[in-house]
Amino acid sequence: MRKFSSLFATALAVVTLASCSKESYTFRNAAPYGATYTAAVKAEPVTETAAPATEAAAPAADLTASTVAAPVAAKRHTARTYAAHTQAAKASSVAEAKAVPTRAEIKEAKATLKAMHKAAKKANAASPMASGKSQLTAALLCFFLGGLGVHRFYLGYTGRGILYIALAVTSFLIIPAIALFVLVIIDFVRILTGGLQPKNGSYAKTL
């Protein structure tokens, strides 16, 4: 009897297990476990297909950004190059404008050249007249012939020499005679001390 009951229980368990399948278990399970399992199974394909779409969209966005950035960079480079050329042209024009002399500068340069030319002529003319003048000779002429102004002619002072001659002609008068005597003494002292030099230079020979 016990053997029969154990065999019957075993056969019943086998039949029960055979009648149960994975699909019937899955769809007949009670909520919420059945709904959760079904949602998970259905959601997996959607996740797997969405990932490649996102990955494919990223390179497209990069390509679009690079395509848009290239013309912008080219325009900026062109604008910078144009600005550099414009600044260089302005600088060169300013330099050329500064390099061109004005009329006032030309006049000043001409006046300076004329003054230098005149000074050179005076120097060239003075050197031969001043050369050979002796201080001793001027002193002797002033001492012996000072009344006639010979020492003044010797030193190059022609106007003063003529004045001395005029005073000598009128020396019969007291005032011209006194004035001539005083002037001759002053000239003699100045020649000895070196205060009275030749008109266009200095003495070639001194005391």
PDB file of N, CA and C in Angstrom, residues 12-99:
ATOM      1  N   LEU A  12       2.347  11.658 -10.190  1.00  0.00           N
ATOM      2  CA  LEU A  12       1.632  12.926 -10.171  1.00  0.00           C
ATOM      3  C   LEU A  12       2.590  14.114 -10.262  1.00  0.00           C
ATOM      4  N   ALA A  13       3.732  13.954  -9.546  1.00  0.00           N
ATOM      5  CA  ALA A  13       4.743  15.058  -9.602  1.00  0.00           C
ATOM      6  C   ALA A  13       5.340  15.195 -10.978  1.00  0.00           C
ATOM      7  N   VAL A  14       5.595  14.050 -11.676  1.00  0.00           N
ATOM      8  CA  VAL A  14       6.171  14.081 -13.029  1.00  0.00           C
ATOM      9  C   VAL A  14       5.209  14.728 -14.002  1.00  0.00           C
ATOM     10  N   VAL A  15       3.917  14.322 -13.882  1.00  0.00           N
ATOM     11  CA  VAL A  15       2.910  14.908 -14.779  1.00  0.00           C
ATOM     12  C   VAL A  15       2.774  16.420 -14.542  1.00  0.00           C
ATOM     13  N   THR A  16       2.829  16.809 -13.316  1.00  0.00           N
ATOM     14  CA  THR A  16       2.697  18.252 -12.985  1.00  0.00           C
ATOM     15  C   THR A  16       3.861  19.062 -13.528  1.00  0.00           C
ATOM     16  N   LEU A  17       5.056  18.505 -13.364  1.00  0.00           N
ATOM     17  CA  LEU A  17       6.247  19.210 -13.874  1.00  0.00           C
ATOM     18  C   LEU A  17       6.271  19.261 -15.385  1.00  0.00           C
ATOM     19  N   ALA A  18       5.799  18.192 -16.038  1.00  0.00           N
ATOM     20  CA  ALA A  18       5.788  18.164 -17.496  1.00  0.00           C
ATOM     21  C   ALA A  18       4.801  19.164 -18.074  1.00  0.00           C
ATOM     22  N   SER A  19       3.665  19.319 -17.357  1.00  0.00           N
ATOM     23  CA  SER A  19       2.662  20.264 -17.860  1.00  0.00           C
ATOM     24  C   SER A  19       3.096  21.726 -17.706  1.00  0.00           C
ATOM     25  N   CYS A  20       4.071  21.963 -16.817  1.00  0.00           N
ATOM     26  CA  CYS A  20       4.560  23.354 -16.586  1.00  0.00           C
ATOM     27  C   CYS A  20       5.697  23.659 -17.575  1.00  0.00           C
ATOM     28  N   SER A  21       5.612  24.695 -18.373  1.00  0.00           N
ATOM     29  CA  SER A  21       6.672  25.119 -19.298  1.00  0.00           C
ATOM     30  C   SER A  21       7.148  26.541 -18.946  1.00  0.00           C
ATOM     31  N   LYS A  22       8.232  26.940 -19.627  1.00  0.00           N
ATOM     32  CA  LYS A  22       8.809  28.273 -19.333  1.00  0.00           C
ATOM     33  C   LYS A  22       7.891  29.394 -19.775  1.00  0.00           C
ATOM     34  N   GLU A  23       7.217  29.182 -20.967  1.00  0.00           N
ATOM     35  CA  GLU A  23       6.349  30.241 -21.467  1.00  0.00           C
ATOM     36  C   GLU A  23       5.104  30.386 -20.622  1.00  0.00           C
ATOM     37  N   SER A  24       4.505  29.215 -20.222  1.00  0.00           N
ATOM     38  CA  SER A  24       3.307  29.301 -19.397  1.00  0.00           C
ATOM     39  C   SER A  24       3.630  29.886 -18.059  1.00  0.00           C
ATOM     40  N   TYR A  25       4.861  29.605 -17.577  1.00  0.00           N
ATOM     41  CA  TYR A  25       5.253  30.187 -16.287  1.00  0.00           C
ATOM     42  C   TYR A  25       5.475  31.690 -16.399  1.00  0.00           C
ATOM     43  N   THR A  26       5.991  32.058 -17.528  1.00  0.00           N
ATOM     44  CA  THR A  26       6.315  33.489 -17.683  1.00  0.00           C
ATOM     45  C   THR A  26       5.072  34.327 -17.813  1.00  0.00           C
ATOM     46  N   PHE A  27       4.133  33.945 -18.653  1.00  0.00           N
ATOM     47  CA  PHE A  27       2.959  34.768 -18.918  1.00  0.00           C
ATOM     48  C   PHE A  27       1.852  34.555 -17.899  1.00  0.00           C
ATOM     49  N   ARG A  28       1.891  33.451 -17.166  1.00  0.00           N
ATOM     50  CA  ARG A  28       0.835  33.201 -16.193  1.00  0.00           C
ATOM     51  C   ARG A  28       1.226  33.604 -14.787  1.00  0.00           C
ATOM     52  N   ASN A  29       2.413  34.085 -14.646  1.00  0.00           N
ATOM     53  CA  ASN A  29       2.840  34.507 -13.311  1.00  0.00           C
ATOM     54  C   ASN A  29       2.029  35.706 -12.859  1.00  0.00           C
ATOM     55  N   ALA A  30       1.849  35.808 -11.573  1.00  0.00           N
ATOM     56  CA  ALA A  30       1.022  36.888 -11.016  1.00  0.00           C
ATOM     57  C   ALA A  30       1.796  38.199 -11.029  1.00  0.00           C
ATOM     58  N   ALA A  31       1.068  39.278 -11.092  1.00  0.00           N
ATOM     59  CA  ALA A  31       1.668  40.622 -11.017  1.00  0.00           C
ATOM     60  C   ALA A  31       2.189  40.848  -9.614  1.00  0.00           C
ATOM     61  N   PRO A  32       3.270  41.641  -9.364  1.00  0.00           N
ATOM     62  CA  PRO A  32       3.925  42.473 -10.391  1.00  0.00           C
ATOM     63  C   PRO A  32       5.124  41.815 -11.028  1.00  0.00           C
ATOM     64  N   TYR A  33       5.447  40.547 -10.656  1.00  0.00           N
ATOM     65  CA  TYR A  33       6.690  39.935 -11.155  1.00  0.00           C
ATOM     66  C   TYR A  33       6.591  39.641 -12.627  1.00  0.00           C
ATOM     67  N   GLY A  34       5.455  39.182 -13.086  1.00  0.00           N
ATOM     68  CA  GLY A  34       5.290  38.876 -14.500  1.00  0.00           C
ATOM     69  C   GLY A  34       5.400  40.121 -15.378  1.00  0.00           C
ATOM     70  N   ALA A  35       4.790  41.213 -14.932  1.00  0.00           N
ATOM     71  CA  ALA A  35       4.849  42.456 -15.704  1.00  0.00           C
ATOM     72  C   ALA A  35       6.253  43.005 -15.762  1.00  0.00           C
ATOM     73  N   THR A  36       6.984  42.910 -14.676  1.00  0.00           N
ATOM     74  CA  THR A  36       8.370  43.405 -14.631  1.00  0.00           C
ATOM     75  C   THR A  36       9.250  42.628 -15.569  1.00  0.00           C
ATOM     76  N   TYR A  37       9.113  41.287 -15.561  1.00  0.00           N
ATOM     77  CA  TYR A  37       9.926  40.449 -16.435  1.00  0.00           C
ATOM     78  C   TYR A  37       9.615  40.720 -17.899  1.00  0.00           C
ATOM     79  N   THR A  38       8.300  40.851 -18.222  1.00  0.00           N
ATOM     80  CA  THR A  38       7.899  41.108 -19.600  1.00  0.00           C
ATOM     81  C   THR A  38       8.408  42.460 -20.092  1.00  0.00           C
ATOM     82  N   ALA A  39       8.336  43.516 -19.236  1.00  0.00           N
ATOM     83  CA  ALA A  39       8.821  44.851 -19.613  1.00  0.00           C
ATOM     84  C   ALA A  39      10.312  44.856 -19.842  1.00  0.00           C
ATOM     85  N   ALA A  40      11.043  44.103 -19.004  1.00  0.00           N
ATOM     86  CA  ALA A  40      12.495  44.028 -19.159  1.00  0.00           C
ATOM     87  C   ALA A  40      12.874  43.356 -20.458  1.00  0.00           C
ATOM     88  N   VAL A  41      12.101  42.261 -20.792  1.00  0.00           N
ATOM     89  CA  VAL A  41      12.408  41.542 -22.036  1.00  0.00           C
ATOM     90  C   VAL A  41      12.126  42.409 -23.252  1.00  0.00           C
ATOM     91  N   LYS A  42      11.027  43.180 -23.218  1.00  0.00           N
ATOM     92  CA  LYS A  42      10.668  44.037 -24.354  1.00  0.00           C
ATOM     93  C   LYS A  42      11.557  45.271 -24.475  1.00  0.00           C
ATOM     94  N   ALA A  43      12.084  45.761 -23.357  1.00  0.00           N
ATOM     95  CA  ALA A  43      12.878  46.997 -23.389  1.00  0.00           C
ATOM     96  C   ALA A  43      14.284  46.785 -23.875  1.00  0.00           C
ATOM     97  N   GLU A  44      14.805  45.523 -23.754  1.00  0.00           N
ATOM     98  CA  GLU A  44      16.200  45.267 -24.122  1.00  0.00           C
ATOM     99  C   GLU A  44      16.489  45.541 -25.593  1.00  0.00           C
ATOM    100  N   PRO A  45      15.688  45.119 -26.567  1.00  0.00           N
ATOM    101  CA  PRO A  45      15.997  45.418 -27.981  1.00  0.00           C
ATOM    102  C   PRO A  45      16.017  46.905 -28.295  1.00  0.00           C
ATOM    103  N   VAL A  46      15.130  47.666 -27.613  1.00  0.00           N
ATOM    104  CA  VAL A  46      15.088  49.099 -27.875  1.00  0.00           C
ATOM    105  C   VAL A  46      16.384  49.762 -27.441  1.00  0.00           C
ATOM    106  N   THR A  47      16.936  49.344 -26.293  1.00  0.00           N
ATOM    107  CA  THR A  47      18.194  49.916 -25.791  1.00  0.00           C
ATOM    108  C   THR A  47      19.349  49.568 -26.687  1.00  0.00           C
ATOM    109  N   GLU A  48      19.381  48.327 -27.184  1.00  0.00           N
ATOM    110  CA  GLU A  48      20.483  47.897 -28.035  1.00  0.00           C
ATOM    111  C   GLU A  48      20.481  48.631 -29.370  1.00  0.00           C
ATOM    112  N   THR A  49      19.321  48.956 -29.925  1.00  0.00           N
ATOM    113  CA  THR A  49      19.256  49.651 -31.222  1.00  0.00           C
ATOM    114  C   THR A  49      19.468  51.155 -31.078  1.00  0.00           C
ATOM    115  N   ALA A  50      19.164  51.739 -29.879  1.00  0.00           N
ATOM    116  CA  ALA A  50      19.298  53.186 -29.689  1.00  0.00           C
ATOM    117  C   ALA A  50      20.741  53.610 -29.552  1.00  0.00           C
ATOM    118  N   ALA A  51      21.599  52.742 -28.997  1.00  0.00           N
ATOM    119  CA  ALA A  51      22.997  53.107 -28.755  1.00  0.00           C
ATOM    120  C   ALA A  51      23.747  53.371 -30.049  1.00  0.00           C
ATOM    121  N   PRO A  52      23.671  52.536 -31.080  1.00  0.00           N
ATOM    122  CA  PRO A  52      24.383  52.850 -32.324  1.00  0.00           C
ATOM    123  C   PRO A  52      23.902  54.124 -32.982  1.00  0.00           C
ATOM    124  N   ALA A  53      22.581  54.422 -32.829  1.00  0.00           N
ATOM    125  CA  ALA A  53      22.078  55.660 -33.431  1.00  0.00           C
ATOM    126  C   ALA A  53      22.728  56.883 -32.806  1.00  0.00           C
ATOM    127  N   THR A  54      22.902  56.856 -31.484  1.00  0.00           N
ATOM    128  CA  THR A  54      23.548  57.969 -30.792  1.00  0.00           C
ATOM    129  C   THR A  54      24.997  58.097 -31.190  1.00  0.00           C
ATOM    130  N   GLU A  55      25.680  56.922 -31.282  1.00  0.00           N
ATOM    131  CA  GLU A  55      27.087  56.939 -31.679  1.00  0.00           C
ATOM    132  C   GLU A  55      27.256  57.428 -33.107  1.00  0.00           C
ATOM    133  N   ALA A  56      26.311  57.119 -33.978  1.00  0.00           N
ATOM    134  CA  ALA A  56      26.397  57.568 -35.370  1.00  0.00           C
ATOM    135  C   ALA A  56      26.097  59.058 -35.490  1.00  0.00           C
ATOM    136  N   ALA A  57      25.268  59.592 -34.567  1.00  0.00           N
ATOM    137  CA  ALA A  57      24.925  61.007 -34.637  1.00  0.00           C
ATOM    138  C   ALA A  57      26.084  61.900 -34.226  1.00  0.00           C
ATOM    139  N   ALA A  58      26.984  61.371 -33.351  1.00  0.00           N
ATOM    140  CA  ALA A  58      28.112  62.175 -32.878  1.00  0.00           C
ATOM    141  C   ALA A  58      29.064  62.555 -34.003  1.00  0.00           C
ATOM    142  N   PRO A  59      29.515  61.598 -34.861  1.00  0.00           N
ATOM    143  CA  PRO A  59      30.382  62.014 -35.970  1.00  0.00           C
ATOM    144  C   PRO A  59      29.714  62.987 -36.926  1.00  0.00           C
ATOM    145  N   ALA A  60      28.375  62.803 -37.124  1.00  0.00           N
ATOM    146  CA  ALA A  60      27.680  63.740 -38.010  1.00  0.00           C
ATOM    147  C   ALA A  60      27.739  65.150 -37.451  1.00  0.00           C
ATOM    148  N   ALA A  61      27.543  65.272 -36.131  1.00  0.00           N
ATOM    149  CA  ALA A  61      27.628  66.594 -35.512  1.00  0.00           C
ATOM    150  C   ALA A  61      29.023  67.162 -35.645  1.00  0.00           C
ATOM    151  N   ASP A  62      30.063  66.317 -35.480  1.00  0.00           N
ATOM    152  CA  ASP A  62      31.449  66.789 -35.624  1.00  0.00           C
ATOM    153  C   ASP A  62      31.720  67.264 -37.042  1.00  0.00           C
ATOM    154  N   LEU A  63      31.222  66.505 -38.029  1.00  0.00           N
ATOM    155  CA  LEU A  63      31.420  66.895 -39.416  1.00  0.00           C
ATOM    156  C   LEU A  63      30.743  68.225 -39.723  1.00  0.00           C
ATOM    157  N   THR A  64      29.529  68.421 -39.185  1.00  0.00           N
ATOM    158  CA  THR A  64      28.805  69.679 -39.410  1.00  0.00           C
ATOM    159  C   THR A  64      29.548  70.853 -38.796  1.00  0.00           C
ATOM    160  N   ALA A  65      30.053  70.631 -37.556  1.00  0.00           N
ATOM    161  CA  ALA A  65      30.782  71.711 -36.881  1.00  0.00           C
ATOM    162  C   ALA A  65      32.051  72.057 -37.630  1.00  0.00           C
ATOM    163  N   SER A  66      32.790  71.047 -38.102  1.00  0.00           N
ATOM    164  CA  SER A  66      34.021  71.316 -38.843  1.00  0.00           C
ATOM    165  C   SER A  66      33.735  71.992 -40.179  1.00  0.00           C
ATOM    166  N   THR A  67      32.620  71.585 -40.835  1.00  0.00           N
ATOM    167  CA  THR A  67      32.259  72.187 -42.126  1.00  0.00           C
ATOM    168  C   THR A  67      31.899  73.659 -41.967  1.00  0.00           C
ATOM    169  N   VAL A  68      31.230  73.995 -40.848  1.00  0.00           N
ATOM    170  CA  VAL A  68      30.856  75.383 -40.606  1.00  0.00           C
ATOM    171  C   VAL A  68      32.054  76.198 -40.147  1.00  0.00           C
ATOM    172  N   ALA A  69      32.971  75.586 -39.342  1.00  0.00           N
ATOM    173  CA  ALA A  69      34.101  76.327 -38.790  1.00  0.00           C
ATOM    174  C   ALA A  69      35.147  76.655 -39.837  1.00  0.00           C
ATOM    175  N   ALA A  70      35.295  75.828 -40.876  1.00  0.00           N
ATOM    176  CA  ALA A  70      36.334  76.067 -41.885  1.00  0.00           C
ATOM    177  C   ALA A  70      36.123  77.384 -42.635  1.00  0.00           C
ATOM    178  N   PRO A  71      34.915  77.694 -43.182  1.00  0.00           N
ATOM    179  CA  PRO A  71      34.741  78.997 -43.844  1.00  0.00           C
ATOM    180  C   PRO A  71      34.904  80.181 -42.898  1.00  0.00           C
ATOM    181  N   VAL A  72      34.472  80.013 -41.650  1.00  0.00           N
ATOM    182  CA  VAL A  72      34.612  81.107 -40.688  1.00  0.00           C
ATOM    183  C   VAL A  72      36.075  81.421 -40.438  1.00  0.00           C
ATOM    184  N   ALA A  73      36.901  80.340 -40.259  1.00  0.00           N
ATOM    185  CA  ALA A  73      38.329  80.560 -40.053  1.00  0.00           C
ATOM    186  C   ALA A  73      38.977  81.189 -41.272  1.00  0.00           C
ATOM    187  N   ALA A  74      38.549  80.775 -42.464  1.00  0.00           N
ATOM    188  CA  ALA A  74      39.108  81.366 -43.690  1.00  0.00           C
ATOM    189  C   ALA A  74      38.756  82.847 -43.791  1.00  0.00           C
ATOM    190  N   LYS A  75      37.521  83.214 -43.444  1.00  0.00           N
ATOM    191  CA  LYS A  75      37.115  84.615 -43.482  1.00  0.00           C
ATOM    192  C   LYS A  75      37.917  85.445 -42.487  1.00  0.00           C
ATOM    193  N   ARG A  76      38.143  84.890 -41.278  1.00  0.00           N
ATOM    194  CA  ARG A  76      38.921  85.624 -40.283  1.00  0.00           C
ATOM    195  C   ARG A  76      40.357  85.825 -40.757  1.00  0.00           C
ATOM    196  N   HIS A  77      40.944  84.777 -41.344  1.00  0.00           N
ATOM    197  CA  HIS A  77      42.307  84.905 -41.855  1.00  0.00           C
ATOM    198  C   HIS A  77      42.387  85.955 -42.964  1.00  0.00           C
ATOM    199  N   THR A  78      41.392  85.962 -43.852  1.00  0.00           N
ATOM    200  CA  THR A  78      41.373  86.959 -44.933  1.00  0.00           C
ATOM    201  C   THR A  78      41.235  88.367 -44.369  1.00  0.00           C
ATOM    202  N   ALA A  79      40.378  88.521 -43.350  1.00  0.00           N
ATOM    203  CA  ALA A  79      40.193  89.848 -42.750  1.00  0.00           C
ATOM    204  C   ALA A  79      41.472  90.329 -42.075  1.00  0.00           C
ATOM    205  N   ARG A  80      42.163  89.423 -41.376  1.00  0.00           N
ATOM    206  CA  ARG A  80      43.417  89.810 -40.719  1.00  0.00           C
ATOM    207  C   ARG A  80      44.477  90.181 -41.744  1.00  0.00           C
ATOM    208  N   THR A  81      44.558  89.410 -42.826  1.00  0.00           N
ATOM    209  CA  THR A  81      45.542  89.720 -43.874  1.00  0.00           C
ATOM    210  C   THR A  81      45.262  91.079 -44.506  1.00  0.00           C
ATOM    211  N   TYR A  82      43.995  91.376 -44.766  1.00  0.00           N
ATOM    212  CA  TYR A  82      43.630  92.665 -45.354  1.00  0.00           C
ATOM    213  C   TYR A  82      43.962  93.809 -44.398  1.00  0.00           C
ATOM    214  N   ALA A  83      43.684  93.607 -43.108  1.00  0.00           N
ATOM    215  CA  ALA A  83      43.999  94.649 -42.122  1.00  0.00           C
ATOM    216  C   ALA A  83      45.502  94.881 -42.039  1.00  0.00           C
ATOM    217  N   ALA A  84      46.292  93.797 -42.086  1.00  0.00           N
ATOM    218  CA  ALA A  84      47.747  93.955 -42.041  1.00  0.00           C
ATOM    219  C   ALA A  84      48.263  94.714 -43.252  1.00  0.00           C
ATOM    220  N   HIS A  85      47.734  94.384 -44.455  1.00  0.00           N
ATOM    221  CA  HIS A  85      48.160  95.092 -45.663  1.00  0.00           C
ATOM    222  C   HIS A  85      47.749  96.562 -45.614  1.00  0.00           C
ATOM    223  N   THR A  86      46.567  96.842 -45.077  1.00  0.00           N
ATOM    224  CA  THR A  86      46.104  98.228 -44.974  1.00  0.00           C
ATOM    225  C   THR A  86      46.995  99.042 -44.041  1.00  0.00           C
ATOM    226  N   GLN A  87      47.352  98.449 -42.890  1.00  0.00           N
ATOM    227  CA  GLN A  87      48.225  99.149 -41.958  1.00  0.00           C
ATOM    228  C   GLN A  87      49.602  99.391 -42.559  1.00  0.00           C
ATOM    229  N   ALA A  88      50.127  98.399 -43.284  1.00  0.00           N
ATOM    230  CA  ALA A  88      51.441  98.572 -43.920  1.00  0.00           C
ATOM    231  C   ALA A  88      51.400  99.677 -44.960  1.00  0.00           C
ATOM    232  N   ALA A  89      50.304  99.745 -45.730  1.00  0.00           N
ATOM    233  CA  ALA A  89      50.178 100.800 -46.746  1.00  0.00           C
ATOM    234  C   ALA A  89      50.097 102.180 -46.092  1.00  0.00           C
ATOM    235  N   LYS A  90      49.349 102.283 -44.991  1.00  0.00           N
ATOM    236  CA  LYS A  90      49.253 103.561 -44.297  1.00  0.00           C
ATOM    237  C   LYS A  90      50.612 103.983 -43.752  1.00  0.00           C
ATOM    238  N   ALA A  91      51.354 103.033 -43.153  1.00  0.00           N
ATOM    239  CA  ALA A  91      52.670 103.357 -42.605  1.00  0.00           C
ATOM    240  C   ALA A  91      53.629 103.828 -43.686  1.00  0.00           C
ATOM    241  N   SER A  92      53.594 103.155 -44.852  1.00  0.00           N
ATOM    242  CA  SER A  92      54.483 103.555 -45.937  1.00  0.00           C
ATOM    243  C   SER A  92      54.117 104.939 -46.472  1.00  0.00           C
ATOM    244  N   SER A  93      52.808 105.236 -46.563  1.00  0.00           N
ATOM    245  CA  SER A  93      52.398 106.558 -47.044  1.00  0.00           C
ATOM    246  C   SER A  93      52.805 107.655 -46.071  1.00  0.00           C
ATOM    247  N   VAL A  94      52.676 107.376 -44.755  1.00  0.00           N
ATOM    248  CA  VAL A  94      53.096 108.366 -43.755  1.00  0.00           C
ATOM    249  C   VAL A  94      54.599 108.605 -43.831  1.00  0.00           C
ATOM    250  N   ALA A  95      55.375 107.502 -43.998  1.00  0.00           N
ATOM    251  CA  ALA A  95      56.828 107.645 -44.106  1.00  0.00           C
ATOM    252  C   ALA A  95      57.213 108.457 -45.339  1.00  0.00           C
ATOM    253  N   GLU A  96      56.524 108.216 -46.460  1.00  0.00           N
ATOM    254  CA  GLU A  96      56.815 108.988 -47.665  1.00  0.00           C
ATOM    255  C   GLU A  96      56.457 110.462 -47.494  1.00  0.00           C
ATOM    256  N   ALA A  97      55.329 110.714 -46.801  1.00  0.00           N
ATOM    257  CA  ALA A  97      54.946 112.110 -46.574  1.00  0.00           C
ATOM    258  C   ALA A  97      55.960 112.832 -45.692  1.00  0.00           C
ATOM    259  N   LYS A  98      56.509 112.123 -44.696  1.00  0.00           N
ATOM    260  CA  LYS A  98      57.508 112.732 -43.838  1.00  0.00           C
ATOM    261  C   LYS A  98      58.826 112.926 -44.574  1.00  0.00           C
ATOM    262  N   ALA A  99      59.140 112.036 -45.495  1.00  0.00           N
ATOM    263  CA  ALA A  99      60.417 112.134 -46.202  1.00  0.00           C
ATOM    264  C   ALA A  99      60.451 113.325 -47.158  1.00  0.00           C
TER     265      ALA A  99
END
